[in-house]
Amino acid sequence: MGEAGALAFLWVFIEMLNPSERRLYRARLAAFLGVLFLVGAWIVGGYYYVTEYGAFVKPVIKAGPIPWAHSVITETKEHVFLFLPFLAIYVWGLLKRYKDEFIQNASQRKAVLVVSILIVLLAFSMAGMGFIISSGFRAALEAKMI
Amino acid sequence: MKINSKALTISTTVVIWLIVAMTIVGELSEPFKLSIAKIGGHHWAGKSLVASISFVVLYLLFIKAKESENVFKGTLWVVSSMVLGGLIIFGFFVQHFLGA
């Protein structure tokens, strides 16, 4: 869901490069979908983190060969992730507020472009951190087997 | 209802720093972490709830604020808070891990 949110904001970024009324309508739609996906990731990912990860995955990673996968990466990921839904709402709010003014105003357009691409980068960095955490879990399981 | 861009900028920026503060204070003070956990049943859920409620309250507080002509200037606050806040959280956990 987080990746879908990232792709939605990549869509916003592309629409905003050269906006027209039609493109701005699509950008608003993409930003709205992005907000829904990121809030969905917040709820679903949060449920997994609170109910499963802490009880079963975290102790295994911490006892494994790369405990920093939890102590640094998970801890950073779980907290920095919280920025994303608010940044998504920020972009969606600006798009709703200024609507077609973006065609004339380069400064407003730049604001949406910068935050949108940072949402994309941050959301994909969450996926990258997820990969490191999974690797930490796998390494811990392999160490137990050997 | 017309969205107020200044209220949106202020609430987003403040909430980012609130998340950074709750993260660091929560790691340094067990009583604070427990009190946050009481709000949402888990410290992370508690932080999520506090951040969401603060965002709405701050937005409503500043809803009548005069909007700036230069939206990009406000966005720079949001962007620099996001980058700096993220680096502070990462740096804190690196230091916390190395110091443990």
Short mmCIF file of N, CA and C in Angstrom, two decimals, chain A residues 41-43 45-47 49-50 67-68 71-73 75-83 86-87 89-94 96-98 105 107-108 110-112 114-115 118-119 122, chain B residues 2-5 8-9 12 15-16 19-20 23 27 42-45 47-49 51-52 55 67-75 78-79 81-83 85-86 89-90 93-94 97:
data_model
loop_
_atom_site.label_atom_id
_atom_site.label_comp_id
_atom_site.label_asym_id
_atom_site.label_seq_id
_atom_site.Cartn_x
_atom_site.Cartn_y
_atom_site.Cartn_z
N ALA A 41 -1.78 2.25 4.56
CA ALA A 41 -0.51 1.63 4.97
C ALA A 41 -0.25 1.89 6.45
N TRP A 42 -0.64 3.06 6.90
CA TRP A 42 -0.49 3.45 8.32
C TRP A 42 -1.28 2.47 9.21
N ILE A 43 -2.53 2.22 8.81
CA ILE A 43 -3.42 1.37 9.62
C ILE A 43 -2.99 -0.11 9.52
N GLY A 45 -0.11 -1.50 8.21
CA GLY A 45 1.28 -1.70 8.67
C GLY A 45 1.38 -1.54 10.17
N GLY A 46 0.63 -0.59 10.71
CA GLY A 46 0.63 -0.36 12.16
C GLY A 46 0.05 -1.54 12.90
N TYR A 47 -1.01 -2.13 12.35
CA TYR A 47 -1.62 -3.30 13.00
C TYR A 47 -0.62 -4.46 13.04
N TYR A 49 2.66 -4.21 12.86
CA TYR A 49 3.79 -3.83 13.73
C TYR A 49 3.43 -4.04 15.21
N VAL A 50 2.22 -3.61 15.58
CA VAL A 50 1.82 -3.67 16.99
C VAL A 50 1.49 -5.10 17.43
N PRO A 67 21.59 -7.19 14.74
CA PRO A 67 20.53 -6.60 15.58
C PRO A 67 20.20 -5.16 15.22
N TRP A 68 21.13 -4.46 14.55
CA TRP A 68 20.87 -3.07 14.16
C TRP A 68 19.73 -2.97 13.15
N SER A 71 17.22 -2.26 15.79
CA SER A 71 17.53 -1.11 16.68
C SER A 71 17.70 0.20 15.92
N VAL A 72 18.17 0.14 14.71
CA VAL A 72 18.34 1.38 13.93
C VAL A 72 17.27 1.48 12.83
N ILE A 73 17.19 0.42 12.01
CA ILE A 73 16.33 0.53 10.82
C ILE A 73 14.84 0.52 11.16
N GLU A 75 13.39 1.05 14.03
CA GLU A 75 13.05 2.20 14.88
C GLU A 75 12.94 3.48 14.04
N THR A 76 13.87 3.65 13.10
CA THR A 76 13.81 4.84 12.22
C THR A 76 12.56 4.76 11.34
N LYS A 77 12.35 3.58 10.75
CA LYS A 77 11.24 3.41 9.80
C LYS A 77 9.89 3.68 10.48
N GLU A 78 9.68 3.10 11.65
CA GLU A 78 8.36 3.23 12.29
C GLU A 78 8.04 4.67 12.65
N HIS A 79 9.08 5.46 12.95
CA HIS A 79 8.82 6.85 13.34
C HIS A 79 8.80 7.81 12.15
N VAL A 80 9.76 7.63 11.23
CA VAL A 80 9.80 8.54 10.07
C VAL A 80 8.58 8.30 9.17
N PHE A 81 8.08 7.06 9.17
CA PHE A 81 6.87 6.78 8.38
C PHE A 81 5.74 7.73 8.74
N LEU A 82 5.67 8.08 10.03
CA LEU A 82 4.56 8.93 10.50
C LEU A 82 4.52 10.29 9.81
N PHE A 83 5.63 10.71 9.21
CA PHE A 83 5.62 11.99 8.46
C PHE A 83 4.73 11.88 7.21
N PHE A 86 0.90 12.95 6.74
CA PHE A 86 0.72 14.40 6.88
C PHE A 86 1.26 15.14 5.66
N LEU A 87 2.38 14.67 5.13
CA LEU A 87 2.93 15.29 3.92
C LEU A 87 1.97 15.07 2.74
N ILE A 89 -1.30 14.69 2.95
CA ILE A 89 -2.45 15.59 3.15
C ILE A 89 -2.06 17.02 2.77
N TYR A 90 -0.82 17.39 3.06
CA TYR A 90 -0.31 18.73 2.73
C TYR A 90 -0.39 18.97 1.21
N VAL A 91 0.12 18.01 0.44
CA VAL A 91 0.10 18.16 -1.03
C VAL A 91 -1.34 18.20 -1.55
N TRP A 92 -2.14 17.27 -1.06
CA TRP A 92 -3.55 17.22 -1.50
C TRP A 92 -4.25 18.54 -1.15
N GLY A 93 -3.97 19.05 0.05
CA GLY A 93 -4.56 20.32 0.49
C GLY A 93 -4.16 21.48 -0.42
N LEU A 94 -2.87 21.55 -0.78
CA LEU A 94 -2.42 22.63 -1.68
C LEU A 94 -3.10 22.51 -3.05
N LYS A 96 -6.00 21.20 -3.71
CA LYS A 96 -7.41 21.58 -3.57
C LYS A 96 -7.53 23.10 -3.42
N ARG A 97 -6.58 23.70 -2.68
CA ARG A 97 -6.66 25.13 -2.38
C ARG A 97 -6.43 25.98 -3.64
N TYR A 98 -5.40 25.63 -4.40
CA TYR A 98 -5.03 26.52 -5.51
C TYR A 98 -5.56 26.09 -6.88
N ASN A 105 1.07 30.13 -11.66
CA ASN A 105 2.00 30.40 -10.56
C ASN A 105 3.07 29.32 -10.42
N SER A 107 5.72 29.33 -8.50
CA SER A 107 6.15 29.12 -7.12
C SER A 107 5.28 28.07 -6.43
N GLN A 108 3.97 28.17 -6.65
CA GLN A 108 3.05 27.17 -6.07
C GLN A 108 3.31 25.79 -6.67
N LYS A 110 6.10 24.68 -7.90
CA LYS A 110 7.38 24.18 -7.36
C LYS A 110 7.16 23.54 -5.98
N ALA A 111 6.29 24.16 -5.17
CA ALA A 111 6.02 23.65 -3.82
C ALA A 111 5.46 22.22 -3.90
N VAL A 112 4.48 22.02 -4.78
CA VAL A 112 3.87 20.69 -4.91
C VAL A 112 4.86 19.69 -5.51
N VAL A 114 8.17 19.66 -5.27
CA VAL A 114 9.22 19.29 -4.31
C VAL A 114 8.68 18.31 -3.26
N VAL A 115 7.52 18.62 -2.70
CA VAL A 115 6.99 17.74 -1.63
C VAL A 115 6.58 16.39 -2.24
N LEU A 118 9.60 14.22 -2.79
CA LEU A 118 10.14 13.77 -1.49
C LEU A 118 9.27 12.68 -0.87
N ILE A 119 7.97 12.77 -1.07
CA ILE A 119 7.08 11.69 -0.60
C ILE A 119 7.45 10.39 -1.31
N LEU A 122 10.79 9.15 0.09
CA LEU A 122 10.64 8.68 1.48
C LEU A 122 9.86 7.37 1.53
N LYS B 2 -12.99 26.37 2.11
CA LYS B 2 -11.72 26.70 1.47
C LYS B 2 -10.55 26.31 2.40
N ILE B 3 -9.57 25.62 1.85
CA ILE B 3 -8.42 25.20 2.65
C ILE B 3 -7.49 26.38 2.86
N ASN B 4 -6.95 26.51 4.08
CA ASN B 4 -6.01 27.59 4.38
C ASN B 4 -4.59 27.02 4.30
N SER B 5 -3.81 27.52 3.33
CA SER B 5 -2.47 26.95 3.09
C SER B 5 -1.51 27.23 4.25
N LEU B 8 -2.24 24.83 6.99
CA LEU B 8 -1.76 23.50 6.54
C LEU B 8 -0.24 23.39 6.73
N THR B 9 0.46 24.47 6.36
CA THR B 9 1.93 24.48 6.49
C THR B 9 2.34 24.40 7.96
N THR B 12 1.48 20.90 9.50
CA THR B 12 2.37 19.84 9.01
C THR B 12 3.75 19.98 9.65
N VAL B 15 3.69 19.17 13.45
CA VAL B 15 3.47 17.74 13.71
C VAL B 15 4.73 16.93 13.43
N ILE B 16 5.48 17.31 12.40
CA ILE B 16 6.75 16.60 12.12
C ILE B 16 7.68 16.72 13.33
N ILE B 19 6.51 14.65 16.27
CA ILE B 19 6.85 13.23 16.11
C ILE B 19 8.32 13.02 16.50
N VAL B 20 9.19 13.92 16.04
CA VAL B 20 10.63 13.81 16.39
C VAL B 20 10.80 13.89 17.91
N THR B 23 9.46 10.82 19.73
CA THR B 23 10.33 9.66 19.48
C THR B 23 11.53 9.70 20.42
N GLU B 27 12.27 7.50 24.02
CA GLU B 27 13.41 6.58 24.19
C GLU B 27 14.21 6.92 25.44
N HIS B 42 -0.34 1.14 22.64
CA HIS B 42 1.05 0.85 22.26
C HIS B 42 1.70 2.21 22.01
N HIS B 43 3.01 2.33 22.32
CA HIS B 43 3.61 3.67 22.19
C HIS B 43 3.51 4.23 20.78
N TRP B 44 3.62 3.34 19.77
CA TRP B 44 3.57 3.82 18.39
C TRP B 44 2.14 4.27 18.02
N ALA B 45 1.16 3.52 18.49
CA ALA B 45 -0.23 3.90 18.23
C ALA B 45 -0.54 5.20 18.99
N LYS B 47 1.62 7.60 19.71
CA LYS B 47 2.26 8.71 18.96
C LYS B 47 1.42 9.06 17.73
N SER B 48 0.91 8.04 17.07
CA SER B 48 0.08 8.26 15.88
C SER B 48 -1.17 9.08 16.24
N LEU B 49 -1.80 8.70 17.34
CA LEU B 49 -3.02 9.41 17.76
C LEU B 49 -2.72 10.85 18.16
N ALA B 51 -0.22 12.70 17.21
CA ALA B 51 0.14 13.46 16.00
C ALA B 51 -1.11 13.83 15.20
N SER B 52 -2.02 12.88 15.03
CA SER B 52 -3.23 13.14 14.23
C SER B 52 -4.11 14.21 14.88
N PHE B 55 -2.51 17.60 14.64
CA PHE B 55 -2.61 18.13 13.28
C PHE B 55 -3.96 18.83 13.08
N GLU B 67 -3.08 34.04 4.61
CA GLU B 67 -2.23 33.19 3.77
C GLU B 67 -1.09 34.00 3.15
N SER B 68 0.06 33.34 3.02
CA SER B 68 1.22 33.99 2.41
C SER B 68 1.08 33.98 0.88
N GLU B 69 1.62 35.01 0.26
CA GLU B 69 1.63 35.06 -1.21
C GLU B 69 2.59 34.00 -1.76
N ASN B 70 3.67 33.77 -0.97
CA ASN B 70 4.71 32.86 -1.42
C ASN B 70 4.56 31.48 -0.73
N VAL B 71 3.84 30.60 -1.41
CA VAL B 71 3.57 29.27 -0.84
C VAL B 71 4.87 28.46 -0.74
N PHE B 72 5.76 28.69 -1.68
CA PHE B 72 7.01 27.90 -1.71
C PHE B 72 7.84 28.13 -0.44
N LYS B 73 7.79 29.34 0.10
CA LYS B 73 8.54 29.65 1.32
C LYS B 73 8.04 28.76 2.48
N GLY B 74 6.73 28.63 2.59
CA GLY B 74 6.14 27.76 3.61
C GLY B 74 6.52 26.31 3.38
N THR B 75 6.54 25.94 2.10
CA THR B 75 6.89 24.56 1.77
C THR B 75 8.33 24.24 2.17
N VAL B 78 8.35 23.01 5.57
CA VAL B 78 7.87 21.62 5.64
C VAL B 78 8.99 20.67 5.19
N VAL B 79 9.61 20.99 4.06
CA VAL B 79 10.63 20.11 3.49
C VAL B 79 11.86 20.03 4.40
N SER B 81 11.99 20.56 7.58
CA SER B 81 11.60 19.84 8.80
C SER B 81 11.61 18.34 8.54
N MET B 82 11.09 17.96 7.39
CA MET B 82 11.03 16.53 7.05
C MET B 82 12.44 15.94 6.95
N VAL B 83 13.33 16.62 6.23
CA VAL B 83 14.69 16.11 6.02
C VAL B 83 15.47 16.10 7.34
N GLY B 85 14.30 16.38 10.44
CA GLY B 85 13.63 15.50 11.42
C GLY B 85 13.97 14.05 11.18
N GLY B 86 13.95 13.63 9.91
CA GLY B 86 14.30 12.25 9.56
C GLY B 86 15.74 11.93 9.92
N ILE B 89 16.15 11.62 13.75
CA ILE B 89 15.65 10.32 14.25
C ILE B 89 16.65 9.21 13.92
N PHE B 90 17.13 9.18 12.67
CA PHE B 90 18.09 8.15 12.26
C PHE B 90 19.38 8.26 13.09
N PHE B 93 18.95 7.00 16.68
CA PHE B 93 18.93 5.54 16.86
C PHE B 93 20.29 4.91 16.58
N VAL B 94 21.06 5.50 15.68
CA VAL B 94 22.43 5.01 15.45
C VAL B 94 23.24 5.19 16.73
N PHE B 97 22.11 2.88 19.48
CA PHE B 97 22.55 1.50 19.26
C PHE B 97 24.04 1.36 19.59
#
